Coordinates of C-alpha atoms in Angstrom, one line a residue:
Chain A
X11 CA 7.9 53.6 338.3
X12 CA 7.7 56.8 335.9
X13 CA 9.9 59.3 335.7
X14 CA 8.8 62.5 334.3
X15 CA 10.5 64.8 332.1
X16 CA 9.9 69.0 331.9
X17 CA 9.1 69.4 328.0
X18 CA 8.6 73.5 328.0
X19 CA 11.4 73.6 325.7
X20 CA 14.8 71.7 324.6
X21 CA 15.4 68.4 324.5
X22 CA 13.2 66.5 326.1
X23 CA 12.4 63.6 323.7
X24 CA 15.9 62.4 323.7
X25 CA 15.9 62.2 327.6
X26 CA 12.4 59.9 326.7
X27 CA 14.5 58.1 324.5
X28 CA 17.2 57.2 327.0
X29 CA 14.1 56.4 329.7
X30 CA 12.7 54.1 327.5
X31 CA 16.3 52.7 326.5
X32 CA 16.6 51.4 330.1
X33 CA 12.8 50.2 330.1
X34 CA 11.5 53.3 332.5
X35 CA 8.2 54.7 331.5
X36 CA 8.9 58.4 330.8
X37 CA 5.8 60.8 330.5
X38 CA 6.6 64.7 329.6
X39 CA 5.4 67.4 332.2
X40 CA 4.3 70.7 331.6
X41 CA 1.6 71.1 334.1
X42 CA 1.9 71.0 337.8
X43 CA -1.1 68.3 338.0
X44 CA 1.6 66.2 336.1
X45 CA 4.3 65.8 339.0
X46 CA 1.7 63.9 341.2
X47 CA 2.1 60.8 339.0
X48 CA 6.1 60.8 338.8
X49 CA 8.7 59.4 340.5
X50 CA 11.3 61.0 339.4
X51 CA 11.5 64.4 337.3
X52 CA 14.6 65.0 334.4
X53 CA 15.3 68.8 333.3
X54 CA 16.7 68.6 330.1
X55 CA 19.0 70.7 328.0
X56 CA 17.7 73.7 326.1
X57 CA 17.9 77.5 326.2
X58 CA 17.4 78.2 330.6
X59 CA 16.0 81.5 330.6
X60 CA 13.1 80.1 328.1
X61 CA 12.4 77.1 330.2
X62 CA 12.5 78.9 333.7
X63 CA 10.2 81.5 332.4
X64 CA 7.8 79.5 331.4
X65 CA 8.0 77.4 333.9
X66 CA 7.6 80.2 336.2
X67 CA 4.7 81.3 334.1
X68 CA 3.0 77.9 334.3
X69 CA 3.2 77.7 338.0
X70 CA 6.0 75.2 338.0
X71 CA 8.7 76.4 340.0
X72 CA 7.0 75.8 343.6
X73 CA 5.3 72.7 342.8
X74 CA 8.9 71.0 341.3
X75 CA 10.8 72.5 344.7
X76 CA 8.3 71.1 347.2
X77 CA 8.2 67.6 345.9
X78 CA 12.2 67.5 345.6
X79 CA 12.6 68.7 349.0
X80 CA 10.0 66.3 350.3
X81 CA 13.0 64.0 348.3
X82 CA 11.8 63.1 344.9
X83 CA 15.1 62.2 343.0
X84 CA 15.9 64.9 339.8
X85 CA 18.5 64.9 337.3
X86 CA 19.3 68.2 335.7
X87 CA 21.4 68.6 332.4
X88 CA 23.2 71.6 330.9
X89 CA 20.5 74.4 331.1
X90 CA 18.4 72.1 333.5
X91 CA 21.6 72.2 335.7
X92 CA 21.4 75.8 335.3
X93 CA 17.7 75.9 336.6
X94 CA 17.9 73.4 339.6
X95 CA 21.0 75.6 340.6
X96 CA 20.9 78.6 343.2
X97 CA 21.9 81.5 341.4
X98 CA 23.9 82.4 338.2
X99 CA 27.3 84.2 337.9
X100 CA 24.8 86.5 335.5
X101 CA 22.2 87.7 338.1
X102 CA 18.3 87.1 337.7
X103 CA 16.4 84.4 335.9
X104 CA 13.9 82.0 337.5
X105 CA 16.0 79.1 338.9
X106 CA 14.6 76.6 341.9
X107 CA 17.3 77.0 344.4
X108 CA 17.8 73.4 344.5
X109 CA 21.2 72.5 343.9
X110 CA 23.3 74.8 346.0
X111 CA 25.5 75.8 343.3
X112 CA 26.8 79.7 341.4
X113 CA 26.6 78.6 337.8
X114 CA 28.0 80.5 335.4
X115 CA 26.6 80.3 331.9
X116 CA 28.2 79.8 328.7
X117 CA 31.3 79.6 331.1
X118 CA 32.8 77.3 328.1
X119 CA 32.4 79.8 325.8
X120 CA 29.9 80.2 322.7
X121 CA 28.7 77.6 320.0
X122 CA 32.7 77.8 318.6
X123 CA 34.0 76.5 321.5
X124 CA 31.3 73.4 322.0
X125 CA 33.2 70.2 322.2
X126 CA 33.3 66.3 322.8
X127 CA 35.3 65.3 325.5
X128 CA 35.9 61.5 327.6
X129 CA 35.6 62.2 331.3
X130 CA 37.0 60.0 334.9
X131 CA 33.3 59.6 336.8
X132 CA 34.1 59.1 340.1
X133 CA 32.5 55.6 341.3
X134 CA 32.3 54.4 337.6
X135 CA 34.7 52.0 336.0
X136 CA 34.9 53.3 332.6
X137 CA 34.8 57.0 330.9
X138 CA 32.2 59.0 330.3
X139 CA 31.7 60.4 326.7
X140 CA 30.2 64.2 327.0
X141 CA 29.2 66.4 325.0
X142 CA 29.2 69.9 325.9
X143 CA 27.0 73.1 323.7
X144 CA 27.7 76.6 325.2
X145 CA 28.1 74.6 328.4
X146 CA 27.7 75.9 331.8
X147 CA 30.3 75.1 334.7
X148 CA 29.6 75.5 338.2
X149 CA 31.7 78.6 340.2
X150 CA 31.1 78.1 343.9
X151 CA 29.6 75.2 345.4
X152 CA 28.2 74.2 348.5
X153 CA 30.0 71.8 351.1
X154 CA 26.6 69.0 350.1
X155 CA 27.7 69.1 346.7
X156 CA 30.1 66.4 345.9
X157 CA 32.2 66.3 342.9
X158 CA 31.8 63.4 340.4
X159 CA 33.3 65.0 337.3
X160 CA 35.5 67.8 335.9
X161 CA 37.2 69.6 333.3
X162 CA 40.0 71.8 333.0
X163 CA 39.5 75.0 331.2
X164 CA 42.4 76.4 329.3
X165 CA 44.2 78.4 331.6
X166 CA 44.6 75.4 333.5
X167 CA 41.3 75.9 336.5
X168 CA 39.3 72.9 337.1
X169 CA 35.9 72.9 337.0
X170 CA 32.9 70.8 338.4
X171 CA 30.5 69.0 335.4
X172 CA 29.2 66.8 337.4
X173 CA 27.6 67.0 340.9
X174 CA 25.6 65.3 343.4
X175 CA 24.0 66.9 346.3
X176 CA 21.6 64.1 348.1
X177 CA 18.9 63.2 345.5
X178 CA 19.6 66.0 342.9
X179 CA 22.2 64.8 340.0
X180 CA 23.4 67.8 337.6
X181 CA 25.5 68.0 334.3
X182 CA 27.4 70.7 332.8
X183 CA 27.0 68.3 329.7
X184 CA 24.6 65.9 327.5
X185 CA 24.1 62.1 328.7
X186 CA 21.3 62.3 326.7
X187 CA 22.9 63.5 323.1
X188 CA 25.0 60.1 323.4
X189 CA 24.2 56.4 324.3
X190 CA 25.4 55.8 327.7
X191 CA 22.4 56.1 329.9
X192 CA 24.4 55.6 333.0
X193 CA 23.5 58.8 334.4
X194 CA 19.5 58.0 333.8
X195 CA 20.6 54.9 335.4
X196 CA 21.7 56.4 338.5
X197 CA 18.7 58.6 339.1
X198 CA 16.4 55.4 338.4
X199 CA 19.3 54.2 341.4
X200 CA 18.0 56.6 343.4
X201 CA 14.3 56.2 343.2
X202 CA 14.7 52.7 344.4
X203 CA 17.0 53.9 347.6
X204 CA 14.2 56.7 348.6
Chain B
X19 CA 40.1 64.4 336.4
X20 CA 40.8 66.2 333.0
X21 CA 39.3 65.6 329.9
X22 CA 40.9 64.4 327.2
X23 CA 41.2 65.5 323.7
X24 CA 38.6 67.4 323.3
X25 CA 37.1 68.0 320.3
X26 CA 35.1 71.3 318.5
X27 CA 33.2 71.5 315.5
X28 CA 31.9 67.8 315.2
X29 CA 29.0 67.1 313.7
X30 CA 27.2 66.1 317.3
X31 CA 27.8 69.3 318.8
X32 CA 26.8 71.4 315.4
X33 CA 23.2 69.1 315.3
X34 CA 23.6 68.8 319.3
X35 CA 22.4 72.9 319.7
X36 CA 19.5 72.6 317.4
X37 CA 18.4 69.9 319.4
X38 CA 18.9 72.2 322.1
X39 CA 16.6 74.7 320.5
X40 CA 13.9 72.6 320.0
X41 CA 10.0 73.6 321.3
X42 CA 11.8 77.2 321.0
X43 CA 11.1 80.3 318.8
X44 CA 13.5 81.8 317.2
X45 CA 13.4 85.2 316.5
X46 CA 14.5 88.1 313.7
X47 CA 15.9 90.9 314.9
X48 CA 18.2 93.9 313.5
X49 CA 19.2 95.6 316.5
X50 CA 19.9 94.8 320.2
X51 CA 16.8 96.3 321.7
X52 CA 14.7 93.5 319.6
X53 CA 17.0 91.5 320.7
X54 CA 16.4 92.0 324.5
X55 CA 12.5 92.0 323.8
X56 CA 13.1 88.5 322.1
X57 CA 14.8 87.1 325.0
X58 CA 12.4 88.8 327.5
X59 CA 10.0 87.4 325.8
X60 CA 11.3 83.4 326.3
X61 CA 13.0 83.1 322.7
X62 CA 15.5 80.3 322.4
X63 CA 17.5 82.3 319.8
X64 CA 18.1 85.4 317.9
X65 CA 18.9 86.0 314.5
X66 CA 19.9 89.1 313.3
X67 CA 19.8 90.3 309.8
X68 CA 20.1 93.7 308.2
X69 CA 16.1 94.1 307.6
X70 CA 13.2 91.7 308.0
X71 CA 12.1 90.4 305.4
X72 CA 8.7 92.2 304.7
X73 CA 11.4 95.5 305.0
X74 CA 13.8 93.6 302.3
X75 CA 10.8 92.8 300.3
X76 CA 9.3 96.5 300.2
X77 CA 12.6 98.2 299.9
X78 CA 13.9 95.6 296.9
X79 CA 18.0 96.0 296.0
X80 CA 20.5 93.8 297.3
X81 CA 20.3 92.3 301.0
X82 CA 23.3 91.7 302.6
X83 CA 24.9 90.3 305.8
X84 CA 23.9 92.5 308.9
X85 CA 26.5 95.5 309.7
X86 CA 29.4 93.3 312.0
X87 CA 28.8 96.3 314.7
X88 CA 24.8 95.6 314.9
X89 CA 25.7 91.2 315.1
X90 CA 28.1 92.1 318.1
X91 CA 26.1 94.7 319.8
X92 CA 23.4 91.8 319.9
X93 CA 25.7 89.2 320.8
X94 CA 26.6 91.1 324.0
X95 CA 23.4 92.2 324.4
X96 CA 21.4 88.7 325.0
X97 CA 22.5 85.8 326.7
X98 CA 20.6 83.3 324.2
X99 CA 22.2 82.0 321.4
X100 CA 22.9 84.3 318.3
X101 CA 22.0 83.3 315.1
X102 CA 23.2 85.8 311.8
X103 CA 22.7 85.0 307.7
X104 CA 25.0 85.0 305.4
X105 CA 23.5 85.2 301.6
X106 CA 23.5 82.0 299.6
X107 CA 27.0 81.0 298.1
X108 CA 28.8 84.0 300.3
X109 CA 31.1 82.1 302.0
X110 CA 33.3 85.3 302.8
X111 CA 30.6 86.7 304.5
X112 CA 30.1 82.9 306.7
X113 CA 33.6 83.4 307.3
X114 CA 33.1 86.7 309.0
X115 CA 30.2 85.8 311.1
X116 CA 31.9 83.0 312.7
X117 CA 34.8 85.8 313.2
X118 CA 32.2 87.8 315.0
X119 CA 31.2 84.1 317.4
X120 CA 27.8 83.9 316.1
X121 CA 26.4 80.7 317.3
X122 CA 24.4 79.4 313.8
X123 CA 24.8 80.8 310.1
X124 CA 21.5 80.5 308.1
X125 CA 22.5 80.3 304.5
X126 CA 19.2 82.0 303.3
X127 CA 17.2 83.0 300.5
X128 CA 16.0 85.6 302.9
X129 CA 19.5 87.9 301.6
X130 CA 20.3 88.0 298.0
X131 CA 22.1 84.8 296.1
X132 CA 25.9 85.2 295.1
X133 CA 25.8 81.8 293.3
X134 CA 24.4 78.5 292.1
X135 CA 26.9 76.5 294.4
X136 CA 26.0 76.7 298.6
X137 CA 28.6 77.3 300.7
X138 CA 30.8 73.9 301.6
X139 CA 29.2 74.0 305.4
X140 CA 32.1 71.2 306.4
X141 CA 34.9 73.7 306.2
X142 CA 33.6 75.5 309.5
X143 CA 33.4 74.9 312.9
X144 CA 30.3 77.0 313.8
X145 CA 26.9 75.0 312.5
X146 CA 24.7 75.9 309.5
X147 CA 20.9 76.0 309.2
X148 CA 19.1 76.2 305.3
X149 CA 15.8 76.4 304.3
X150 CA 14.5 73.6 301.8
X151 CA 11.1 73.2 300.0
X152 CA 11.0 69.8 300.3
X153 CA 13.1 66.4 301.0
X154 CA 15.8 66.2 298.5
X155 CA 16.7 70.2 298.8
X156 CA 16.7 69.3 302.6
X157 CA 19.2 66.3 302.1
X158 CA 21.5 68.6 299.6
X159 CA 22.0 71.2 302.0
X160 CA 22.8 68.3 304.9
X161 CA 25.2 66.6 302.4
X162 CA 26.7 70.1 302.5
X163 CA 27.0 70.2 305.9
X164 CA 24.0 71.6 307.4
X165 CA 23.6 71.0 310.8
X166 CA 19.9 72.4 311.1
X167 CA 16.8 72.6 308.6
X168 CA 13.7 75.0 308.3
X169 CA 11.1 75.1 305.5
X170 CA 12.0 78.4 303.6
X171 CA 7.9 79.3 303.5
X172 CA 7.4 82.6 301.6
X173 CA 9.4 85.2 303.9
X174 CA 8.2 88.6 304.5
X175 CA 4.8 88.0 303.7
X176 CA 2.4 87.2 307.1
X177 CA 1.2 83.9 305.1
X178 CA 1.5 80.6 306.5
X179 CA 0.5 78.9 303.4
X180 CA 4.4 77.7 302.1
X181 CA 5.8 77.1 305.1
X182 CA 2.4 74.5 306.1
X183 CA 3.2 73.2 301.9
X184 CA 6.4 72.8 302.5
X185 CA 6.3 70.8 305.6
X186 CA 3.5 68.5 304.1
X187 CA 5.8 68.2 301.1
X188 CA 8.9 67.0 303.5
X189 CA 6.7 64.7 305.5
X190 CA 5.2 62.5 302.5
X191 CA 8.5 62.0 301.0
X192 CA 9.7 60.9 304.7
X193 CA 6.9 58.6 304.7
X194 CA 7.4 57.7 300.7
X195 CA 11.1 56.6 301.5
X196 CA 10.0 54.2 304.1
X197 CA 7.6 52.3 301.8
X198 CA 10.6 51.6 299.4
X199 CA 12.8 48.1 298.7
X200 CA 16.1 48.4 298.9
X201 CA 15.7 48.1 295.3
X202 CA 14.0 51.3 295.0
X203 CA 16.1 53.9 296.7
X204 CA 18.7 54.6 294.1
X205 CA 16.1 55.6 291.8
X206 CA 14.2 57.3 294.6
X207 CA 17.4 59.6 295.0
X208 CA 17.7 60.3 291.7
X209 CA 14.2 61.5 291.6
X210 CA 14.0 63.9 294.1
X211 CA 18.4 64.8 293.2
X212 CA 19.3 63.3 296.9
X213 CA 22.4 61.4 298.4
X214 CA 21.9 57.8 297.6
X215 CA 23.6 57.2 301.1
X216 CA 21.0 59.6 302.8
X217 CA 18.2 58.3 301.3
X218 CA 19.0 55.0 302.6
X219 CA 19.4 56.6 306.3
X220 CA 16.1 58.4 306.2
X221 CA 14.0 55.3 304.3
X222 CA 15.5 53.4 307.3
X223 CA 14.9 55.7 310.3
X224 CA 11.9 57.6 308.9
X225 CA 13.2 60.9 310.1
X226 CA 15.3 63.8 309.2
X227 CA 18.8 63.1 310.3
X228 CA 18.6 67.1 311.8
X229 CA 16.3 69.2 313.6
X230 CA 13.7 70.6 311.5
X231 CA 12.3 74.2 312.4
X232 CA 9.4 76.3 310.4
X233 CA 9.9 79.5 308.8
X234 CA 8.6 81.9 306.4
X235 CA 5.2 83.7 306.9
X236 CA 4.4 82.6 310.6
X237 CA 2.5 85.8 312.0
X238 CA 0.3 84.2 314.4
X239 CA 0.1 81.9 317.7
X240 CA -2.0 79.6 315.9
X241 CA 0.4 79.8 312.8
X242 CA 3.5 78.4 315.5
X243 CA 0.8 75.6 317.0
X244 CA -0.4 75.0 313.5
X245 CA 3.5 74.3 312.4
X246 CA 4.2 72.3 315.6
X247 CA 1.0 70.0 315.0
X248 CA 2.4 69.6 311.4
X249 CA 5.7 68.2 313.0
X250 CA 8.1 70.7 313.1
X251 CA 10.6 71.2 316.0
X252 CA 10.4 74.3 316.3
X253 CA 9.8 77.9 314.9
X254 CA 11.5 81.0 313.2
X255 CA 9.3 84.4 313.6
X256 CA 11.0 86.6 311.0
X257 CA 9.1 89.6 310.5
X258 CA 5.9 88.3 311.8
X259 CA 6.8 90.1 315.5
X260 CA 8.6 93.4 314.8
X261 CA 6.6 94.4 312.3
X262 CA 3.4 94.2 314.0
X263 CA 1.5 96.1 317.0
X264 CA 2.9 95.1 321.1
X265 CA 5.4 93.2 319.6
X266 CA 6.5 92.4 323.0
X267 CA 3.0 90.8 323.4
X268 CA 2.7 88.8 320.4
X269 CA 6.5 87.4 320.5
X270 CA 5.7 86.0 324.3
X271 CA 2.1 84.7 322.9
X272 CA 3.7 83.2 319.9
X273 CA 6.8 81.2 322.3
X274 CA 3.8 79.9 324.6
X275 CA 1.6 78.8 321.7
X276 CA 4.8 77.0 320.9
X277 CA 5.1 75.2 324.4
X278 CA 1.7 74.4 324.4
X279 CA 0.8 73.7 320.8
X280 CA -1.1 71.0 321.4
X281 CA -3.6 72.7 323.8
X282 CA -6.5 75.2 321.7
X283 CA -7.8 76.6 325.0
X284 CA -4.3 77.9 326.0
X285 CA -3.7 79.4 322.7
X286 CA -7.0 81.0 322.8
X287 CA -5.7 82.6 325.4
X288 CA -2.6 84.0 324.7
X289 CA -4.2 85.0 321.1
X290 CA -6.6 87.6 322.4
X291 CA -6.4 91.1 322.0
X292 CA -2.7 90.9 320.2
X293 CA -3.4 93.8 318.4
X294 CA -3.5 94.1 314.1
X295 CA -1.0 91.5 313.0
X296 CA 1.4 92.5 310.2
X297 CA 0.0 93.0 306.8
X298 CA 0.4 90.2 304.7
X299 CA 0.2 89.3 301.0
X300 CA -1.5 86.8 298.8
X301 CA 1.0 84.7 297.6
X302 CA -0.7 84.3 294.2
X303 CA -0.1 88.5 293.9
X304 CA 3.4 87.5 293.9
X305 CA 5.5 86.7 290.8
X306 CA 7.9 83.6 290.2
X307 CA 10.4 86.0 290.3
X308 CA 9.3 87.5 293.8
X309 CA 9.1 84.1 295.4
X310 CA 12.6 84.4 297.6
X311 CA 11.8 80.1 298.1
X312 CA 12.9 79.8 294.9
X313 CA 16.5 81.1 295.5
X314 CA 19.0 78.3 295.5
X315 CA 17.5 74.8 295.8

């Protein structure tokens, strides 16, 4: 089993690092030839417009969507939530349409605002510790997308952090900044059910 | 499902954006059509400054924080982070930017030094990045509070050649440390003027506690690949873009010889017909005094 991980730009190695944590062979991927040899792909966190223009660039953005509709389990975090999402509250950047989701960016506000925070995971027994930088949130989702996490913003409005629709996991927030890898463990989950 | 108690301003979220950042280019700009260029272009980040450096270096006099108005036009302009410097010591002027929700404050050498003492980087909530010539300047300024690193190079000058000493400098004391007893790391600290308690983290992990970027004289694609290849994270283009011909070119050239820094035949590519790069300067014409890497250490 290998799971692949985009490395264009962001934080890819830590994603690696949890991979290997669990004892998953993790390989990076920046070419489309690479996606034939993985199981699973991980979008990590890092600056979206940079990684969906290159991967646009590079001839990614097909290749990726074909081989997760065809049901190839992905997890996406922060700005690979942003990516694997529909559309942005924003207007145009290169996204895959995957995750049928309106994200808004930044939606937490700038670096000032970044924060730690414990989270209730539906379906697991114990909190979550996140870690959200100039998170995203997701505005309007689809009635696939189920609910596994959210915060309150401070007016009070809940918002979704956590999602899964079918094979696609997404995260407002970092799993991969802190030492729980049982997000990574879910998507390993989900190779194994395919 | 709430969350509860969050928390700003740790030390995770500060280092947990330059991880974000990493593989990027961040780029120098002074106004918000650079700005948009930079982010059309696939930077990870801004940062905006009054002049470039090669601008601050042929002009001379006192460089200062950007104009507030020009750091907010930028901020709304772009959706990528915003990065802005504050001069050396100037902790009024930090203060301000992190008024104006700048995402990172570079304490640089880039702007003109207001003291001996760097500013206590703990005391805010928004993260700092420094430049450092080698590992114990690198572990002062984290002591302080920095959240990010660079090499400070020689700004302003189109010339690779500190930067690529700088980072060979860091990367043999890295590998030094490890080689130490326990025994030897107190007077390891002492000799290169280090955190005894940092020392011991980096002889034990053999890495940099925080992301470490490149800066100062990268002009070129193959300067970025060369910096990446030497083990930086990522890279700062300060005046390197803006101050050469189809900037818009060479700043998306330079962020995909970053991406793919490992691969000669793609930066061959993206390296042809860029156009004259900027002038740059023999770093032997310069004097001690002209060397801005030797401001604050």
């Amino acid at each position: 089993m290998t799971v692949g991980v985009l490395a264009l730009q962001g934080d890819f190695r830590e994603h690696l690092a949890m991979l290997r944590k669990i004892g998953v062979d993790g390989v990076e991927v920046r070419d489309p030839g690479q996606l034939a040899g993985i199981d699973a792909l991980v979008i990590p966190g890092g600056e979206s417009t940079t990684i969906g223009r290159l991967a646009s660039i590079y001839g990614l953005i097909e290749p990726i969507r074909s081989r997760c509709l065809a049901g190839m389990p992905v997890l996406g975090t922060c700005a690979g939530m942003i990516f694997l999402a529909s559309s942005t509250a924003e207007g145009d950047q290169p996204q895959l349409g995957l995750l049928d989701a309106c994200v808004r960016r930044n939606a937490f506000g700038r670096q000032v605002a970044s924060f730690e925070a414990d989270l209730d995971v539906v379906g697991l027994d114990a909190q979550m510790h996140a870690v959200f930088i100039r998170a995203p949130w997701m505005e309007k989702i689809g009635a696939d997308v189920e609910v596994l996490a959210s915060v309150m913003d401070d007016r009070g409005v809940s918002h979704p952090v956590l999602v899964q629709q079918g094979r696609i996991l997404a995260t407002s927030f970092h799993p991969e900044l802190t030492a729980d890898t049982r997000l990574h463990e879910m998507l390993v989950a989900l190779i194994e059910q395919a | 499902m709430s969350s509860e108690s969050p928390e700003v301003g740790t030390d995770k979220v500060k280092r947990g954006l330059a991880e974000m950042l990493k593989g990027g280019v961040i780029m120098d700009v002074v106004n918000a059509d650079q700005a948009k260029v930079a982010e059309a272009a696939g930077a990870c980040a801004v940062m905006s400054l009054e002049r470039v450096p090669a601008d601050i270096r042929a002009h001379g006099g006192v460089a200062r924080m950007a104009d507030p108005a020009r750091v907010e036009e930028i901020i709304n302009a772009v959706s990528i982070p915003v990065m802005a410097k504050s001069r050396i010591g100037h902790f009024v002027e930090a203060q301000v930017l992190e008024s104006l929700g700048v995402d990172y404050i570079d304490e640089s050498e880039v702007l003109t030094p207001v003291d001996t003492n760097h500013i206590d980087k703990h005391a805010f909530i928004v993260p700092f990045v420094c430049g450092a010539k080698d590992l114990g300047e690198a572990l002062r300024r984290i002591a302080e509070g920095a959240a990010m690193i660079r090499t400070k190079g020689e700004p302003g000058t189109g010339n690779v050649v500190e930067a690529v000493r700088h980072m060979r400098k860091l990367s043999n004391q890295i590998a030094w440390l490890t080689t130490l007893g326990a025994d030897e790391l107190m007077n390891a600290a002492k000799e290169i003027g280090a955190p005894y308690d940092l020392v011991k983290d980096v002889a034990a992990s053999g890495l940099l506690p925080v992301v470490n970027f490149a800066a100062g004289g990268i002009a070129t694609p193959s300067d970025a690949a060369l910096m990446m290849q030497l083990g930086c994270d990522g890279i700062f283009v300060g005046s390197g873009v803006f101050k050469s011909d189809e900037s818009e070119v060479r700043a998306r050239a330079i962020v995909e010889a970053t991406t793919f820094y490992q691969d000669a035949a793609r930066i061959g590519k993206v390296s042809r017909n860029l156009g004259e790069a900027m002038v740059g300067i023999d770093i032997d014409e310069l004097s001690p005094s002209e060397m801005m890497q030797n401001r604050g250490s």
